[in-house]
Short mmCIF file of C-alpha atoms in Angstrom, two decimals:
data_model
loop_
_atom_site.label_atom_id
_atom_site.label_comp_id
_atom_site.label_asym_id
_atom_site.label_seq_id
_atom_site.Cartn_x
_atom_site.Cartn_y
_atom_site.Cartn_z
CA UNK G 27 -10.61 71.99 20.62
CA UNK G 28 -9.60 69.76 18.12
CA UNK G 29 -9.67 71.07 14.03
CA UNK G 30 -12.05 69.16 11.78
CA UNK G 31 -9.56 69.96 8.71
CA UNK G 32 -6.10 71.06 7.98
CA UNK G 33 -4.99 72.68 4.67
CA UNK G 34 -4.43 75.70 2.45
CA UNK G 35 -6.64 78.33 2.09
CA UNK G 36 -5.43 79.59 -1.48
CA UNK G 37 -6.36 82.55 -3.54
CA UNK G 38 -4.44 83.79 -6.60
CA UNK G 39 -0.59 82.62 -5.65
CA UNK G 40 -1.12 82.98 -2.28
CA UNK G 41 -1.43 79.95 -0.03
CA UNK G 42 -2.01 80.18 3.59
CA UNK G 43 -1.47 76.99 6.09
CA UNK G 44 -5.27 77.10 8.04
CA UNK G 45 -7.01 74.69 10.45
CA UNK G 46 -10.62 74.31 10.18
CA UNK G 47 -12.74 74.94 13.64
CA UNK G 48 -16.57 74.87 14.75
CA UNK G 49 -17.62 78.56 15.13
CA UNK G 50 -20.73 77.26 16.45
CA UNK G 51 -22.32 74.72 19.43
CA UNK G 52 -25.94 74.23 19.05
CA UNK G 53 -27.48 74.01 22.44
CA UNK G 54 -30.11 70.93 22.23
CA UNK G 55 -31.65 68.42 24.84
CA UNK G 56 -32.57 65.43 23.69
CA UNK G 57 -34.51 62.56 25.88
CA UNK G 58 -34.13 59.12 26.41
CA UNK G 59 -36.87 56.40 26.08
CA UNK G 60 -37.43 54.23 29.00
CA UNK G 61 -39.99 51.39 29.70
CA UNK G 62 -42.37 52.74 32.45
CA UNK G 63 -42.20 49.63 34.39
CA UNK G 64 -38.35 49.27 35.50
CA UNK G 65 -37.10 52.28 33.33
CA UNK G 66 -34.82 50.38 30.92
CA UNK G 67 -33.38 51.73 27.82
CA UNK G 68 -35.77 51.41 24.81
CA UNK G 69 -33.54 49.21 21.73
CA UNK G 70 -34.90 49.38 18.17
CA UNK G 71 -34.11 46.63 16.09
CA UNK G 72 -33.92 46.48 11.83
CA UNK G 73 -36.54 44.31 10.43
CA UNK G 74 -38.05 43.93 7.58
CA UNK G 75 -41.62 44.18 6.17
CA UNK G 76 -42.27 40.50 7.46
CA UNK G 77 -41.33 41.40 10.78
CA UNK G 78 -37.89 39.61 11.16
CA UNK G 79 -34.67 41.20 12.44
CA UNK G 80 -32.37 42.08 9.78
CA UNK G 81 -28.71 42.04 10.21
CA UNK G 82 -26.07 44.95 9.16
CA UNK G 83 -24.48 42.86 6.76
CA UNK G 84 -27.84 42.28 5.02
CA UNK G 85 -28.61 45.62 4.56
CA UNK G 86 -28.07 47.40 1.19
CA UNK G 87 -28.54 50.97 -0.12
CA UNK G 88 -31.62 51.34 -2.20
CA UNK G 89 -33.46 54.67 -4.12
CA UNK G 90 -36.95 54.47 -4.23
CA UNK G 91 -37.98 55.50 -7.87
CA UNK G 92 -41.67 53.87 -7.66
CA UNK G 93 -44.19 52.59 -4.99
CA UNK G 94 -42.25 49.43 -5.39
CA UNK G 95 -39.39 49.62 -7.53
CA UNK G 96 -35.75 50.55 -5.92
CA UNK G 97 -32.43 51.12 -7.43
CA UNK G 98 -29.85 49.49 -5.84
CA UNK G 99 -26.57 51.36 -4.84
CA UNK G 100 -23.25 48.87 -3.77
CA UNK G 101 -20.66 50.87 -1.80
CA UNK G 102 -18.32 50.57 -4.47
CA UNK G 103 -20.80 52.93 -6.47
CA UNK G 104 -20.44 55.51 -4.16
CA UNK G 105 -16.79 55.48 -3.63
CA UNK G 106 -16.11 55.76 -7.27
CA UNK G 107 -18.28 59.10 -7.33
CA UNK G 108 -17.45 60.34 -4.36
CA UNK G 109 -14.86 63.48 -4.42
CA UNK G 110 -11.23 62.83 -3.57
CA UNK G 111 -9.80 64.19 -0.27
CA UNK G 112 -8.85 68.01 -0.75
CA UNK G 113 -6.38 69.96 1.74
CA UNK G 114 -6.82 73.16 -0.41
CA UNK G 115 -9.49 75.68 -0.22
CA UNK G 116 -9.45 77.96 -3.15
CA UNK G 117 -10.97 81.16 -3.62
CA UNK G 118 -12.30 81.43 -7.26
CA UNK G 119 -14.01 84.72 -6.65
CA UNK G 120 -14.58 87.82 -4.48
CA UNK G 121 -18.38 89.13 -3.94
CA UNK G 122 -20.05 91.99 -1.92
CA UNK G 123 -21.81 90.80 0.90
CA UNK G 124 -24.86 91.93 0.26
CA UNK G 125 -25.15 90.01 -2.92
CA UNK G 126 -25.51 86.62 -1.13
CA UNK G 127 -29.00 85.82 -0.15
CA UNK G 128 -28.73 84.60 3.72
CA UNK G 129 -31.06 81.48 2.95
CA UNK G 130 -27.51 80.05 1.53
CA UNK G 131 -25.67 80.19 4.35
CA UNK G 132 -25.73 76.72 6.37
CA UNK G 133 -22.96 75.88 8.92
CA UNK G 134 -20.37 78.15 10.23
CA UNK G 135 -16.61 77.50 10.84
CA UNK G 136 -13.18 79.61 12.12
CA UNK G 137 -10.47 79.23 9.62
CA UNK G 138 -6.90 79.61 11.95
CA UNK G 139 -3.76 79.96 10.42
CA UNK G 140 -0.91 77.37 11.06
CA UNK G 141 2.39 78.35 12.64
CA UNK G 142 4.49 80.41 10.65
CA UNK G 143 1.09 81.48 8.26
CA UNK G 144 0.67 84.59 10.44
CA UNK G 145 1.41 87.09 7.78
CA UNK G 146 0.03 85.73 4.91
CA UNK G 147 -3.22 85.40 7.10
CA UNK G 148 -3.25 88.83 8.45
CA UNK G 149 -2.82 89.99 4.82
CA UNK G 150 -5.91 88.45 3.14
CA UNK G 151 -7.93 89.42 6.66
CA UNK G 152 -7.10 93.02 6.49
CA UNK G 153 -7.48 93.11 2.89
CA UNK G 154 -10.61 91.49 2.66
CA UNK G 155 -12.40 93.61 5.12
CA UNK G 156 -11.08 97.07 3.64
CA UNK G 157 -12.91 95.73 0.64
CA UNK G 158 -15.81 94.49 2.30
CA UNK G 159 -16.03 91.26 -0.02
CA UNK G 160 -16.62 87.76 0.86
CA UNK G 161 -14.49 84.96 -0.93
CA UNK G 162 -16.67 82.35 -2.44
CA UNK G 163 -14.97 78.59 -2.48
CA UNK G 164 -15.25 75.13 -3.31
CA UNK G 165 -13.79 72.10 -1.00
CA UNK G 166 -14.06 68.64 0.46
CA UNK G 167 -14.86 67.96 3.90
CA UNK G 168 -15.35 64.25 4.96
CA UNK G 169 -15.95 63.04 1.63
CA UNK G 170 -18.53 65.51 0.83
CA UNK G 171 -17.93 68.63 -1.28
CA UNK G 172 -19.09 71.85 -0.19
CA UNK G 173 -19.80 75.74 -1.37
CA UNK G 174 -18.04 78.16 1.36
CA UNK G 175 -18.00 81.97 1.94
CA UNK G 176 -15.27 83.63 3.31
CA UNK G 177 -15.39 86.82 5.29
CA UNK G 178 -13.91 88.47 7.94
CA UNK G 179 -15.62 88.68 11.37
CA UNK G 180 -13.89 89.86 14.84
CA UNK G 181 -10.29 89.71 13.73
CA UNK G 182 -10.52 86.05 12.43
CA UNK G 183 -11.64 84.51 9.11
CA UNK G 184 -14.73 82.43 9.12
CA UNK G 185 -16.01 79.97 6.71
CA UNK G 186 -19.65 79.34 6.17
CA UNK G 187 -20.52 76.22 3.90
CA UNK G 188 -23.30 77.02 1.82
CA UNK G 189 -26.26 75.54 -0.19
CA UNK G 190 -26.33 75.19 -4.05
CA UNK G 191 -28.33 77.36 -5.69
CA UNK G 192 -31.01 74.33 -6.50
CA UNK G 193 -31.20 73.94 -2.86
CA UNK G 194 -33.11 76.80 -1.78
CA UNK G 195 -36.73 76.70 -2.34
CA UNK G 196 -38.18 80.03 -4.31
CA UNK G 197 -40.92 81.87 -2.79
CA UNK G 198 -43.04 81.43 -6.64
CA UNK G 199 -43.04 77.22 -5.30
CA UNK G 200 -45.73 78.70 -2.50
CA UNK G 201 -47.23 81.53 -4.57
CA UNK G 202 -50.49 79.74 -3.86
CA UNK G 203 -50.15 80.32 -0.28
CA UNK G 204 -48.84 83.83 -0.53
CA UNK G 205 -51.19 86.98 -0.08
CA UNK G 206 -52.02 88.32 -3.88
CA UNK G 207 -53.05 91.68 -5.42
CA UNK G 208 -54.35 92.99 -1.91
CA UNK G 209 -55.09 96.90 -1.58
CA UNK G 210 -53.46 98.45 1.37
CA UNK G 211 -54.55 102.14 2.55
CA UNK G 212 -52.14 105.00 3.27
CA UNK G 213 -53.19 105.19 6.90
CA UNK G 214 -52.48 101.62 7.09
CA UNK G 215 -48.94 101.55 5.53
CA UNK G 216 -48.38 104.68 7.45
CA UNK G 217 -48.87 103.23 10.51
CA UNK G 218 -46.65 100.11 10.02
CA UNK G 219 -44.07 102.26 8.63
CA UNK G 220 -44.32 103.98 12.23
CA UNK G 221 -44.33 101.15 14.23
CA UNK G 222 -41.42 99.42 12.53
CA UNK G 223 -39.54 102.59 12.83
CA UNK G 224 -39.85 102.52 16.45
CA UNK G 225 -38.39 99.27 17.03
CA UNK G 226 -35.27 99.67 14.75
CA UNK G 227 -32.54 99.25 16.50
CA UNK G 228 -28.90 97.59 16.66
CA UNK G 229 -28.51 93.92 16.47
CA UNK G 230 -27.39 92.40 19.99
CA UNK G 231 -27.68 88.77 19.61
CA UNK G 232 -26.67 88.30 23.50
CA UNK G 233 -29.83 89.71 24.62
CA UNK G 234 -31.81 86.93 22.94
CA UNK G 235 -31.58 83.68 24.84
CA UNK G 236 -32.98 80.10 24.27
CA UNK G 237 -35.59 80.59 27.29
CA UNK G 238 -37.00 76.52 26.43
CA UNK G 239 -33.58 75.76 26.91
CA UNK G 240 -33.05 77.09 30.03
CA UNK G 241 -36.75 75.92 31.18
CA UNK G 242 -35.95 72.39 30.64
CA UNK G 243 -32.43 72.45 32.25
CA UNK G 244 -33.92 74.06 35.24
CA UNK G 245 -36.41 71.36 35.15
CA UNK G 246 -34.01 68.40 34.78
CA UNK G 247 -31.88 70.39 37.85
CA UNK G 248 -35.11 70.26 40.03
CA UNK G 249 -35.56 66.33 39.74
CA UNK G 250 -31.77 65.18 39.99
CA UNK G 251 -32.36 64.68 43.60
CA UNK G 252 -35.24 62.35 42.10
CA UNK G 253 -33.30 60.62 39.49
CA UNK G 254 -34.27 56.92 38.88
CA UNK G 255 -31.48 54.32 38.55
CA UNK G 256 -32.08 52.59 35.37
CA UNK G 257 -32.08 48.70 35.44
CA UNK G 258 -28.92 47.37 33.52
CA UNK G 259 -29.55 44.28 31.52
CA UNK G 260 -27.21 41.62 33.00
CA UNK G 261 -24.08 41.13 31.17
CA UNK G 262 -23.66 37.49 29.64
CA UNK G 263 -21.58 35.18 31.27
CA UNK G 264 -18.94 33.13 30.32
CA UNK G 265 -20.07 30.43 27.86
CA UNK G 266 -20.44 27.16 29.82
CA UNK G 267 -19.38 23.77 28.10
CA UNK G 268 -22.74 21.42 28.77
CA UNK G 269 -21.11 18.30 29.16
CA UNK G 270 -18.19 19.58 31.10
CA UNK G 271 -20.96 20.99 33.82
CA UNK G 272 -22.71 17.66 33.76
CA UNK G 273 -19.42 15.95 33.99
CA UNK G 274 -18.37 17.95 36.82
CA UNK G 275 -21.50 17.52 38.72
CA UNK G 276 -21.58 13.66 38.60
CA UNK G 277 -17.98 13.75 39.39
CA UNK G 278 -19.10 15.97 42.56
CA UNK G 279 -22.06 13.67 43.33
CA UNK G 280 -19.69 10.75 43.40
CA UNK G 281 -17.55 12.44 45.50
CA UNK G 282 -19.85 13.24 48.01
CA UNK G 283 -21.26 9.47 48.15
CA UNK G 284 -17.59 8.16 48.42
CA UNK G 285 -17.11 10.29 51.56
CA UNK G 286 -20.77 9.29 52.99
CA UNK G 287 -19.88 5.52 52.42
CA UNK G 288 -16.34 6.34 54.36
CA UNK G 289 -17.89 7.79 57.07
CA UNK G 290 -20.43 4.78 57.60
CA UNK G 291 -17.99 2.11 57.39
CA UNK G 292 -15.03 3.83 59.33
#
């Protein structure tokens, strides 16, 4: 596995050379669309409202501000405000884990020490674990700035990219769909509490499996022997010079006629 980022993990005056690796691998199955008559792949074209195909070099970025009005954004505009590439993940704050709303978490990664950084890495790992804290940092990955939470897990430092506060939809936005002032009886509450108490256990993620993924892979395996070969489009041949081809054809015909005459007179 190759790292997707290399740089420094910084807290105070301590800098730890680290590499960033993905900590998750989503299991999804995607299907291609094929034409039913010959099972050839379906291709998509970019077309304008007039139905004409649009070349890549004719496409610009536009942000819609009203039904028929767009602000045109050039690549140079984006480049001017893109954050500069950074090789430092600087921890600005340490907070308690239970203070972070899980809705903020996005993608997860591992921070792995580079050669010679083991001691500094182990120091931060153990100290954070004993304090039960999460480091909050900002860093740039692939020209985008991220908020991140860094915390110990299974003997390694993990980094979770986070959603910013204004990206979280508050429950109040759905208040019209939520139950209002509903009166609950003591009997109902006691029954619910008993049911919940009977189901409380330790979280064991390995016991929860993606049943749909397993079913789809089993279905694909069962049909593997009857897989259909798709019909591929013929590759474009060598460009032919029409005049040269005509001249060659005429010359061949003349040569054949000349050969016939020789046979007759021979």
